[in-house]
Short mmCIF file of C-alpha atoms and ligand atoms in Angstrom, two decimals:
data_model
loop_
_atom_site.label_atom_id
_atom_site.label_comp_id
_atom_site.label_asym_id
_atom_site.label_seq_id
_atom_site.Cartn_x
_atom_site.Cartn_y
_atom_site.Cartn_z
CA UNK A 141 -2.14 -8.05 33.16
CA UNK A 142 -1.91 -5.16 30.65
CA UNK A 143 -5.11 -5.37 27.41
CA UNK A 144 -3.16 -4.36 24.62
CA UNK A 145 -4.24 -5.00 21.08
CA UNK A 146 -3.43 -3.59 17.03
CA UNK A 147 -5.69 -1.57 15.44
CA UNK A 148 -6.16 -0.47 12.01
CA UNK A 149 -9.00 1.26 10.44
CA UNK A 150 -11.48 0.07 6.95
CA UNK A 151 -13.93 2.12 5.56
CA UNK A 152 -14.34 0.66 2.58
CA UNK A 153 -13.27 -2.43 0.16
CA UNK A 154 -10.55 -0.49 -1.36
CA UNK A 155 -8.48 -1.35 1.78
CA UNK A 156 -9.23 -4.84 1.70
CA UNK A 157 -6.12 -6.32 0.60
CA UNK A 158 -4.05 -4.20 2.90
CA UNK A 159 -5.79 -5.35 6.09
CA UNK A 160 -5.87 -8.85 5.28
CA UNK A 161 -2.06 -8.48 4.37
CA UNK A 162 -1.95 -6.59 7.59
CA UNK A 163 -3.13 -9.07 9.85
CA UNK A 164 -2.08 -11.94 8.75
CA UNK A 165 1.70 -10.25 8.76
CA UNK A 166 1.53 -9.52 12.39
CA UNK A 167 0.10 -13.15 13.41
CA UNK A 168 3.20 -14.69 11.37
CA UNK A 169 5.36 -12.50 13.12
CA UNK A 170 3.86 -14.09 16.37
CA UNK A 171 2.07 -11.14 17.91
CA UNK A 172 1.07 -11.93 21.61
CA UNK A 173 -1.69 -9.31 21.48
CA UNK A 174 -5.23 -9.16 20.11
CA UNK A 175 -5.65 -7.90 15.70
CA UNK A 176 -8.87 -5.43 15.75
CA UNK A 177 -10.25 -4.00 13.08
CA UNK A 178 -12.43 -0.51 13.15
CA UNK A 179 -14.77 -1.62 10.78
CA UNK A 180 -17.50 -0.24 8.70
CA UNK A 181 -19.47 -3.06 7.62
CA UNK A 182 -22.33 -1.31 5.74
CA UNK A 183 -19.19 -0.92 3.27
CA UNK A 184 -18.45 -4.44 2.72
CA UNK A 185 -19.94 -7.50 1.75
CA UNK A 186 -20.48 -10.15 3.98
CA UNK A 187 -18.15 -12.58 2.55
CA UNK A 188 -15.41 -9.94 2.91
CA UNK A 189 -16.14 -9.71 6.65
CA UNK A 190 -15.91 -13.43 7.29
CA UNK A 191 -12.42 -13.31 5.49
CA UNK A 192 -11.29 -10.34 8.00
CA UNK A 193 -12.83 -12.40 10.58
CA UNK A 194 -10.89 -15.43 9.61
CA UNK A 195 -7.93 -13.25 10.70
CA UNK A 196 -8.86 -10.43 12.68
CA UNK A 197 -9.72 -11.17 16.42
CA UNK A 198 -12.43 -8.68 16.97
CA UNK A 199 -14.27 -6.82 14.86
CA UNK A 200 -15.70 -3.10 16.24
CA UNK A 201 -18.24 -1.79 14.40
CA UNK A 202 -18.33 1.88 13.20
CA UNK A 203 -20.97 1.77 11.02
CA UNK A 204 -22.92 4.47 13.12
CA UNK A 205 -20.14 6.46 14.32
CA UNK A 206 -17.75 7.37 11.39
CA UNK A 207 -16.65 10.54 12.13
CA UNK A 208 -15.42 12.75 8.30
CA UNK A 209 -13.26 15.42 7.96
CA UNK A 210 -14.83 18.55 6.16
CA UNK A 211 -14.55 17.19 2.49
CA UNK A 212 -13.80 20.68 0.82
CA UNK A 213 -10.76 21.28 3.23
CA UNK A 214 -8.98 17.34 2.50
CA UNK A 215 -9.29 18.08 -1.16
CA UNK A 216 -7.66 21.46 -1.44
CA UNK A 217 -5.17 20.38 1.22
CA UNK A 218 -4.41 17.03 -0.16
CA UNK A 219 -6.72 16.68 -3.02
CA UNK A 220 -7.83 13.43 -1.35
CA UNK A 221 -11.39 13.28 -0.32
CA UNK A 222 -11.06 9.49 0.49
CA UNK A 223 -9.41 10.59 3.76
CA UNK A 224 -11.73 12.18 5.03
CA UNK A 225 -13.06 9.59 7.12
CA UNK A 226 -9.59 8.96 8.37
CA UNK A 227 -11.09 11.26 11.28
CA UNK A 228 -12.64 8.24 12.64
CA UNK A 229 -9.16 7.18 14.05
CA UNK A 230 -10.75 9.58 17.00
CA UNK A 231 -12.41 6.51 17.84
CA UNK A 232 -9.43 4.66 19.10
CA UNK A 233 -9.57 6.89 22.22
CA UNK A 234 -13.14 5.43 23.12
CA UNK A 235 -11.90 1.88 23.62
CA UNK A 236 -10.97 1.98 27.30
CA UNK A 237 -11.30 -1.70 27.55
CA UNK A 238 -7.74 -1.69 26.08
CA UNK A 239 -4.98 -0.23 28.16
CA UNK A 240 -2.79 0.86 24.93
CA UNK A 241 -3.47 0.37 21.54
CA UNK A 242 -1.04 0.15 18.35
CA UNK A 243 -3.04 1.76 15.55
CA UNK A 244 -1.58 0.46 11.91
CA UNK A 245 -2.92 2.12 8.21
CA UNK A 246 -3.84 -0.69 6.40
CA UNK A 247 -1.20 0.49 3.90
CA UNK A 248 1.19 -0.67 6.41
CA UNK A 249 3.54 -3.80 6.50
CA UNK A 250 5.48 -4.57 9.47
CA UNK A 251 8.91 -6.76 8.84
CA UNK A 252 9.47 -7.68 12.33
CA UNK A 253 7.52 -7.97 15.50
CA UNK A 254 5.94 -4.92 16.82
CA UNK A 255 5.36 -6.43 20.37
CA UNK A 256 8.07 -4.30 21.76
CA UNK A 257 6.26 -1.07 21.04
CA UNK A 258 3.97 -1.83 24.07
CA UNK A 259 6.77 -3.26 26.50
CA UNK A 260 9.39 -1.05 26.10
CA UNK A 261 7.83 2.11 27.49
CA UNK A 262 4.25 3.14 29.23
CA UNK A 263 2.31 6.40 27.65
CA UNK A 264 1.20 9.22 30.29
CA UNK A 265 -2.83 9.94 29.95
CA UNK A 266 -2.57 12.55 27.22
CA UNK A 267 0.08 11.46 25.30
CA UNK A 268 0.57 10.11 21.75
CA UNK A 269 3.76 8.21 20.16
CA UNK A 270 4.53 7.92 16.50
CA UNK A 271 7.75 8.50 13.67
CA UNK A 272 8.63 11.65 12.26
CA UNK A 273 6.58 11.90 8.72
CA UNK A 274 9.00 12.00 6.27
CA UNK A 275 8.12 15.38 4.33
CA UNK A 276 7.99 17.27 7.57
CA UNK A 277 9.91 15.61 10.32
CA UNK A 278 8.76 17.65 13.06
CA UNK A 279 5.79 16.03 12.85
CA UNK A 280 4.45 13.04 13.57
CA UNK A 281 2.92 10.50 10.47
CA UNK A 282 -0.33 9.29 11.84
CA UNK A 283 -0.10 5.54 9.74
CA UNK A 284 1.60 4.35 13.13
CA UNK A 285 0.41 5.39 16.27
CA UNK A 286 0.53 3.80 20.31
CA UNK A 287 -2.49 5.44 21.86
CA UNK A 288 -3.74 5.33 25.61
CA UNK A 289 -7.50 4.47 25.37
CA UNK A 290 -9.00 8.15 27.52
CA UNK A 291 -12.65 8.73 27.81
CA UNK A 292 -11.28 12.48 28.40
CA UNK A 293 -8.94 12.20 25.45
CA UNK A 294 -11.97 10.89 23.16
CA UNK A 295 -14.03 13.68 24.46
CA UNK A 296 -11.81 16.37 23.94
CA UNK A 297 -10.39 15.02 20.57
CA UNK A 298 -14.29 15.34 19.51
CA UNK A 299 -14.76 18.25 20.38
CA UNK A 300 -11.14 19.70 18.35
CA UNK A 301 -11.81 18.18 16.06
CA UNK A 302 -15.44 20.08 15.05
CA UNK A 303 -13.22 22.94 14.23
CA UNK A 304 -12.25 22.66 10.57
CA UNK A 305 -9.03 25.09 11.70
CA UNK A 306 -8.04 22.87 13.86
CA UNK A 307 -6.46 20.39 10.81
CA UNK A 308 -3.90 21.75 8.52
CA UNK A 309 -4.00 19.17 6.36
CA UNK A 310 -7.70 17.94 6.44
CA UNK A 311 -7.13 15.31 7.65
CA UNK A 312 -6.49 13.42 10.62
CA UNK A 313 -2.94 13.57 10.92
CA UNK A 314 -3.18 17.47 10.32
CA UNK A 315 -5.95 17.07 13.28
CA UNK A 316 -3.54 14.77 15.78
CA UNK A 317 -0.33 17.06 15.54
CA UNK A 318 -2.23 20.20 16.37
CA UNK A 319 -3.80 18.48 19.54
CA UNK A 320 -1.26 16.77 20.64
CA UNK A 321 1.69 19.19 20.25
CA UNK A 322 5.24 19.08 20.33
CA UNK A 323 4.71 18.09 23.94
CA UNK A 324 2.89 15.18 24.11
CA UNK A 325 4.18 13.70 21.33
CA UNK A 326 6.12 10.87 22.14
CA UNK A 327 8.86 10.33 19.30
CA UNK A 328 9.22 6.73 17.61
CA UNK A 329 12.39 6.06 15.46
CA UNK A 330 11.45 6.40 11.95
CA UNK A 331 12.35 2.80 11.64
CA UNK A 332 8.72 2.06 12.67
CA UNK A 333 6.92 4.31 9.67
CA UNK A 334 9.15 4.39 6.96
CA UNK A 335 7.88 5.83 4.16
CA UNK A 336 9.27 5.24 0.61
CA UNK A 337 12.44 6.31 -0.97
CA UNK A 338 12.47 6.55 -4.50
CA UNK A 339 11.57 9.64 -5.70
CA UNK A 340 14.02 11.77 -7.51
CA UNK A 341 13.17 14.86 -5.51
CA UNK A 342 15.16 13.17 -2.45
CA UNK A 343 16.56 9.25 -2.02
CA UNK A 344 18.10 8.11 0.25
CA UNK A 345 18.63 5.13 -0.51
CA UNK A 346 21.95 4.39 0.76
CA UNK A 347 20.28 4.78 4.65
CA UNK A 348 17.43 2.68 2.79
CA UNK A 349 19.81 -0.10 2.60
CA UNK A 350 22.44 0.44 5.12
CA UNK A 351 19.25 0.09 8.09
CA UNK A 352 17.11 -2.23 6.13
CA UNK A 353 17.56 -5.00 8.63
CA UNK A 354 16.31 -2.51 11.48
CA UNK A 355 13.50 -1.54 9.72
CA UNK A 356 10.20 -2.18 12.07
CA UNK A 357 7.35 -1.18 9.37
CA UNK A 358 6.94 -0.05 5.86
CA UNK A 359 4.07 2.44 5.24
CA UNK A 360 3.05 2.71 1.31
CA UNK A 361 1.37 6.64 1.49
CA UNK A 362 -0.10 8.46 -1.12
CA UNK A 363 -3.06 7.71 -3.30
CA UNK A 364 -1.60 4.43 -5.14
CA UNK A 365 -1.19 1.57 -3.12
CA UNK A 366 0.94 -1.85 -4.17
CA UNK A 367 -2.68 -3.83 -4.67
CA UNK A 368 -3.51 -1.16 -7.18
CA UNK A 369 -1.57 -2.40 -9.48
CA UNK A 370 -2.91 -6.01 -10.78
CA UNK A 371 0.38 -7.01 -11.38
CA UNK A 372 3.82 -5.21 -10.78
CA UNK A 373 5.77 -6.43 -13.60
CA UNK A 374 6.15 -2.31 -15.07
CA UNK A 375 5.89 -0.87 -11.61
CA UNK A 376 8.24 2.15 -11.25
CA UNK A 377 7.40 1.27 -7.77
CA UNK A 378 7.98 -2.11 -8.11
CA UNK A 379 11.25 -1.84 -5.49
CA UNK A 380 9.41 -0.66 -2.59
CA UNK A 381 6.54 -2.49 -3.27
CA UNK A 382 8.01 -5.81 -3.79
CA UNK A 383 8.04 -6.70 -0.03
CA UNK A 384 4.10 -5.81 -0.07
CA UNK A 385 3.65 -8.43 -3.15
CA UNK A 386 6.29 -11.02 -1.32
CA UNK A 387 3.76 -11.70 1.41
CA UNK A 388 0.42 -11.26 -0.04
CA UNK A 389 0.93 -13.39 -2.88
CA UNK A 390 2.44 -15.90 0.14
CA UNK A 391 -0.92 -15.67 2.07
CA UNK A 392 -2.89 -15.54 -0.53
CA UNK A 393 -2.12 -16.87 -3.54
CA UNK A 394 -2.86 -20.12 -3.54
CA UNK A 395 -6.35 -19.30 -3.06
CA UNK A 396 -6.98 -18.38 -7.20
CA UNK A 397 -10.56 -16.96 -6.54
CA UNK A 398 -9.95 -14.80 -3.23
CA UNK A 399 -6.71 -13.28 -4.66
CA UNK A 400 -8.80 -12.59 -7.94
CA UNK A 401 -11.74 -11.18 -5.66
CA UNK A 402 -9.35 -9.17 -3.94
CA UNK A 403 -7.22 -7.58 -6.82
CA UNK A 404 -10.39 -6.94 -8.54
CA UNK A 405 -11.73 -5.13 -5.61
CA UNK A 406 -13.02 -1.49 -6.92
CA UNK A 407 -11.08 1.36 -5.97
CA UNK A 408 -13.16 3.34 -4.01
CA UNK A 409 -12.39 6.93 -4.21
CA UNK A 410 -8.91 6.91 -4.26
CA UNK A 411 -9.27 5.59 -8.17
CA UNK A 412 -10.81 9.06 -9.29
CA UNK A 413 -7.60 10.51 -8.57
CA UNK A 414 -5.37 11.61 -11.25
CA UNK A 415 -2.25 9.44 -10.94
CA UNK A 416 -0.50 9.31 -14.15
CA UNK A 417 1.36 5.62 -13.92
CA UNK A 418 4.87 5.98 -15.52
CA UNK A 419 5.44 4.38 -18.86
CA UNK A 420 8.35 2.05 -19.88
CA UNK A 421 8.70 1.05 -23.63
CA UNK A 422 8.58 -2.47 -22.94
CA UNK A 423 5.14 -2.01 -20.97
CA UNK A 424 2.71 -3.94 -22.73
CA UNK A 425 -0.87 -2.87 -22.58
CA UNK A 426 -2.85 -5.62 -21.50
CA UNK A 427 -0.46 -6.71 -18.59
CA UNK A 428 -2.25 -3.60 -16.49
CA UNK A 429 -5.47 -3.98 -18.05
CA UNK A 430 -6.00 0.14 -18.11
CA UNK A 431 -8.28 1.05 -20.67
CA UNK A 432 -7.27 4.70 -21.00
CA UNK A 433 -4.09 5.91 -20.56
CA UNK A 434 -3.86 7.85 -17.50
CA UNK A 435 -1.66 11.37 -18.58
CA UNK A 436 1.09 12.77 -16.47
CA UNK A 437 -0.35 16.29 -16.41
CA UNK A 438 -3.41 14.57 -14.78
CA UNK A 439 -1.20 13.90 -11.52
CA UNK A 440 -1.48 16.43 -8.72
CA UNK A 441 1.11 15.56 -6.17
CA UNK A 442 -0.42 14.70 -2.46
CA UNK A 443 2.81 15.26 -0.32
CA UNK A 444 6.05 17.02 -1.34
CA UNK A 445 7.62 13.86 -1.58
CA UNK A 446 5.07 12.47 -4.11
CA UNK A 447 6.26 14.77 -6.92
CA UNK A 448 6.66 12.65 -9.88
CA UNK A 449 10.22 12.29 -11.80
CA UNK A 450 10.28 14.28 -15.18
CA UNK A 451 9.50 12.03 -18.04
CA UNK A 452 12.59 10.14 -19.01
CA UNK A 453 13.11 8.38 -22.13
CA UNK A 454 13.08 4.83 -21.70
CA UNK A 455 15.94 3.02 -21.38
CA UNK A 456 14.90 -0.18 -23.52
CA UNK A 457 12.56 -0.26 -26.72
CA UNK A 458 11.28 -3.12 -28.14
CA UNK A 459 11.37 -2.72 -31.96
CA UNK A 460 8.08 -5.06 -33.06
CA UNK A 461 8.37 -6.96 -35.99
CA UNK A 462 6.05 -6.44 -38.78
CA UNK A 463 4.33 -9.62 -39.18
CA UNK A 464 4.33 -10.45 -43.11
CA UNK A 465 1.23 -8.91 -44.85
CA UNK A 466 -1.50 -11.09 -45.15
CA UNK A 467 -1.30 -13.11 -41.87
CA UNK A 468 -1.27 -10.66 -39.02
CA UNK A 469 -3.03 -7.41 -39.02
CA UNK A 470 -0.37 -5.31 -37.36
CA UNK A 471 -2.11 -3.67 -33.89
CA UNK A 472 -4.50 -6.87 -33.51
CA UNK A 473 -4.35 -8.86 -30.80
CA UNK A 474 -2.48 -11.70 -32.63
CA UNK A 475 -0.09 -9.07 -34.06
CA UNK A 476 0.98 -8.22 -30.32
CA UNK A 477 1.09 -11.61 -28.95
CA UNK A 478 3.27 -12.77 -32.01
CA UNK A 479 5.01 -9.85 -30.83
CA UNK A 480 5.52 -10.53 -27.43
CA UNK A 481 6.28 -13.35 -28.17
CA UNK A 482 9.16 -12.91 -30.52
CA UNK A 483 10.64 -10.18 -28.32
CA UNK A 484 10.44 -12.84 -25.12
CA UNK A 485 11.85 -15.85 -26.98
CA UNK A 486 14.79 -13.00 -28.13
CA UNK A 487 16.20 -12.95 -24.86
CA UNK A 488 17.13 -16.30 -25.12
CA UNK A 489 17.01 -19.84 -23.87
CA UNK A 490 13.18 -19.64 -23.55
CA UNK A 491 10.40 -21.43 -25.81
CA UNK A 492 6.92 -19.91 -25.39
CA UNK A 493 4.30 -22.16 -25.56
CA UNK A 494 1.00 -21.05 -25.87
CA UNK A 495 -0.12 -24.31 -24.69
CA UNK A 496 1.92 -24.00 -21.23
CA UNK A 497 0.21 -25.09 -18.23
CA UNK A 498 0.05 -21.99 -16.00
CA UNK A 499 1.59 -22.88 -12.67
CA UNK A 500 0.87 -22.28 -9.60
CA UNK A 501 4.01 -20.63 -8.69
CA UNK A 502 2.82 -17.53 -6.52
CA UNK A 503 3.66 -14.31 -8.46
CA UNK A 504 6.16 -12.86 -6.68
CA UNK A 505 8.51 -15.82 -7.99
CA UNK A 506 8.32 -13.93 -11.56
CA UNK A 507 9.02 -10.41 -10.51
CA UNK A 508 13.00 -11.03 -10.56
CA UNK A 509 14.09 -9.17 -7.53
CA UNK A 510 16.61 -10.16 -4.93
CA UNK A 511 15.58 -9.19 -1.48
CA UNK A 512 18.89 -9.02 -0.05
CA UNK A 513 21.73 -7.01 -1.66
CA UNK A 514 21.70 -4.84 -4.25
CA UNK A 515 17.46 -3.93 -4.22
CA UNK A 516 17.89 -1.62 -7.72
CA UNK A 517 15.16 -2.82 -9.50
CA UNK A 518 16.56 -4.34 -12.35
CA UNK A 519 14.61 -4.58 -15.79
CA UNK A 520 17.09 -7.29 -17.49
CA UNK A 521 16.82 -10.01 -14.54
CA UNK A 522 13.11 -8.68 -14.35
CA UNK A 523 12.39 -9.17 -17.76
CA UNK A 524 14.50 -12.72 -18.24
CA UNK A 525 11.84 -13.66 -15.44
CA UNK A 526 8.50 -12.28 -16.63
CA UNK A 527 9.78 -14.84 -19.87
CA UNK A 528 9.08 -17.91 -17.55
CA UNK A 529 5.59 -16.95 -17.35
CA UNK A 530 3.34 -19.22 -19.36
CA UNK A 531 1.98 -17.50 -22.48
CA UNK A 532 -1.38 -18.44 -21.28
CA UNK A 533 -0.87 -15.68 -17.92
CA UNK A 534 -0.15 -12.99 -20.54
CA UNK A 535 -3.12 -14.00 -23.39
CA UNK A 536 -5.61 -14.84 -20.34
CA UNK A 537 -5.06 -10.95 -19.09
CA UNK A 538 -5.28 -9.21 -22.31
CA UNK A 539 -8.46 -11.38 -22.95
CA UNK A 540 -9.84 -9.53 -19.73
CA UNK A 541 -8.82 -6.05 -21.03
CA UNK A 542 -10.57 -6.80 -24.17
CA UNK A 543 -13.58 -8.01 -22.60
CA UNK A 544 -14.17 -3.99 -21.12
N1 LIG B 15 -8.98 4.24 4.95
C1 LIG B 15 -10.11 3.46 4.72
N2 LIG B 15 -10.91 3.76 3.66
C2 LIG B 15 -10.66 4.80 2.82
C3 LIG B 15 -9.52 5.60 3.07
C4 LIG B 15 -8.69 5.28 4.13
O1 LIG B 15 -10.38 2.51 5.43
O2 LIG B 15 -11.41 5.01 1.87
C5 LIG B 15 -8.13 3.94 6.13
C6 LIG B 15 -7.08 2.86 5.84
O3 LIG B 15 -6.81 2.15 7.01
C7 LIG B 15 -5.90 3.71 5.42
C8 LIG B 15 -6.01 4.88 6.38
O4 LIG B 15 -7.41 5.11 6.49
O5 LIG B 15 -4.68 3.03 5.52
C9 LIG B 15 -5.30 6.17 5.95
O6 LIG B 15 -5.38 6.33 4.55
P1 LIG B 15 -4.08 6.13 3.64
O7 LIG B 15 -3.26 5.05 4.22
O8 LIG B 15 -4.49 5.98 2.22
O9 LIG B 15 -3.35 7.53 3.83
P2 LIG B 15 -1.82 7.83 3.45
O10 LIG B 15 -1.01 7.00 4.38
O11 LIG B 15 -1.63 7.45 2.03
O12 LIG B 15 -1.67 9.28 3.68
C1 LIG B 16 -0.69 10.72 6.29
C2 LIG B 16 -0.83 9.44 7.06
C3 LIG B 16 -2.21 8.91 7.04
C4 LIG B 16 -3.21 10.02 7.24
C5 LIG B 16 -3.05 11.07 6.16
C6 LIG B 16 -4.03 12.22 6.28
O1 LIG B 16 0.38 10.80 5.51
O2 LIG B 16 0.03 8.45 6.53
O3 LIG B 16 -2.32 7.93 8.01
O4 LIG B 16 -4.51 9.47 7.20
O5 LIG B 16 -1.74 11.58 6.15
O6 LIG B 16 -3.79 13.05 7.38
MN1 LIG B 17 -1.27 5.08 5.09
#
């Protein structure tokens, strides 16, 4: 009998969320085979490692062997240094216990079962199979990969791979399509790495939702990743993202103190990056906590497909009432709750309390999308929604922000 297994990689605590997410998605979508995790503990805390172990089947330490990319070539190629440890996927090739392995990104969420990847065709020694990456489809994306465990492969991939030249893009997936070729590349439908499709440069939107139901895996690339945002209620990305939020918030959001732990996770490298988050008029401040406003010009692009939509104006403004002189100072804290307040109750049919219990609904309930149908993220339903959410949600966050 065949010793299959899923992989993914973490480096750091950045990742957390996604490989908790991760595994716990592929056990509830009954996986037959074994969750691994390529792990560098030194990075974590213990605590953190007992909750991957709580999931993950085996843990393989890497804490000796984590192989890095020459740093100065990731940044000018991608301008992300964080990846360049992603060289360490290398290691894969040294498990030979495992006959085949299904490597994930911990950025990854599968929507069905992935069993079929190992049953429904054998690699050769020497061969690799993954989807065409979006922004160049003659490549491969290396966020999904089936790999045949080689002690030859390993050795060989080791040795490539001490030859800055021999990545284009710095990185490991810039490393894996120069070694493995057009040849030995062993082509997955994009269904099983699809990457997202909301950027004005290109939709597509219409094959978005026209194969939705066929779609294997979502992969969230690029620098800002769903968990990075502490809430999603002004995410431009909030569409793709939503089916990320869906199932974390079902594993674990009941659990108040490990889903704070893990949202309030530090960044890692990634959160030196420049990202400038788009800005809608009803975004209120304290919802994402940021305590300087990141610019637009500070954004650098990774991929082509990351460029950032010109600025548009938005498409709803909330005109704040001036409280009465005297009783609010206009700007303070009671001045925008008031105001929040006002401009929530003004939508109709809703009474904010501030002495509403918060619930334990999990959040996803209040983001106001509609999986099936029309998936246009929708501000008016979105909004109507975000009403239901006891004041106390909105004052308790703000509180935080002012705490910095
Ligand atoms: N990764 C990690 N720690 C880091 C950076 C990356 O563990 O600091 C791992 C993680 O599994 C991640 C993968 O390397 O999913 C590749 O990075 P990422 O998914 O961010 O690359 P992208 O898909 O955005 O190009
Ligand atoms: C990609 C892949 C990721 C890889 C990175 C760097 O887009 O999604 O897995 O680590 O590029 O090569
Ligand atoms: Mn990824």
């Amino acid at each position: 009998m065949s010793n299959f297994a899923y992989a993914t990689l973490l480096t750091g605590e950045s990742y957390l969320p996604g490989v908790l997410t991760l595994g716990q998605k592929l056990k509830e979508l009954g996986t037959k085979h074994k969750l691994i995790v390529l792990l560098d503990s030194s990075s974590i805390s213990e605590e953190n490692k007992e909750v991957i172990q709580s999931i993950y089947d085996e843990i393989i330490p890497i804490d000796e062997e984590v192989i890095s990319a020459p740093l100065e070539k990731v940044q000018e190629k991608l301008d992300r240094s964080e990846l360049s440890i992603t060289f360490s996927k290398i290691l894969l090739w040294n498990l030979t216990q495992f006959d085949e392995l299904v490597y994930l990104d911990a950025d990854v969420l599968p929507l069905q079962n992935l069993d079929e990847l190992f049953e429904s065709f054998e690699l050769k020694s020497g061969e690799i199979a993954a989807s065409p990456d979006s922004g160049w489809p003659d490549i491969f994306n290396s966020g999904v990969l089936k790999i045949k465990p080689s002690t030859e492969t390993f050795e060989k991939l080791i040795e490539f791979s001490s030859q800055p030249e021999n990545t284009f893009d710095g990185a490991d997936q810039g490393l894996l399509n120069e070694f493995f070729g057009g040849n030995n590349w062993v082509r997955l439908p994009y269904l099983f790495n699809v990457t997202p499709n909301y950027r004005q440069d290109y939709q597509y939107l219409p094959a978005f939702h026209r194969f939705f139901n066929q779609i294997r895996i979502l992969h969230y690339i690029g620098a800002v990743k769903p968990w990075h945002y502490g809430d999603i209620l002004s995410s431009d990305l909030a569409n793709f993202h939503q089916y990320w939020w869906d199932d974390f918030n079902r594993f674990f959001g009941e659990d108040a103190h490990l889903k704070y732990k893990l949202l309030n996770l530090p960044r890692g490298e990634a959160s030196n990056l420049k990202f400038g988050k788009q800005k809608n008029a009803w975004d209120v401040d304290f919802v994402t906590g940021g305590s300087s406003e990141p610019t637009r010009e500070s954004h650098s692009p990774v991929f082509p497909w990351e460029h950032r939509e010109e600025k548009r104006e938005a498409t709803r403004v909330f005109h704040p009432t001036t409280p009465p002189s005297g009783e609010v100072e206009e700007g303070s804290s009671e001045a925008v709750e008031e105001d929040l307040k006002k401009n929530i109750e003004a939508l109709g049919d809703v009474k904010v309390s501030k002495d509403t219990e918060k619930k334990s609904e999990p959040l996803s309930k209040n983001y106001g999308f509609e999986k099936e149908g029309d998936k246009n993220f929708n501000p008016e339903k979105s909004l109507a929604e975000v009403a239901k959410l006891p004041f106390k949600f909105f004052s308790k966050a703000r509180g935080k922000k002012e705490e910095k």
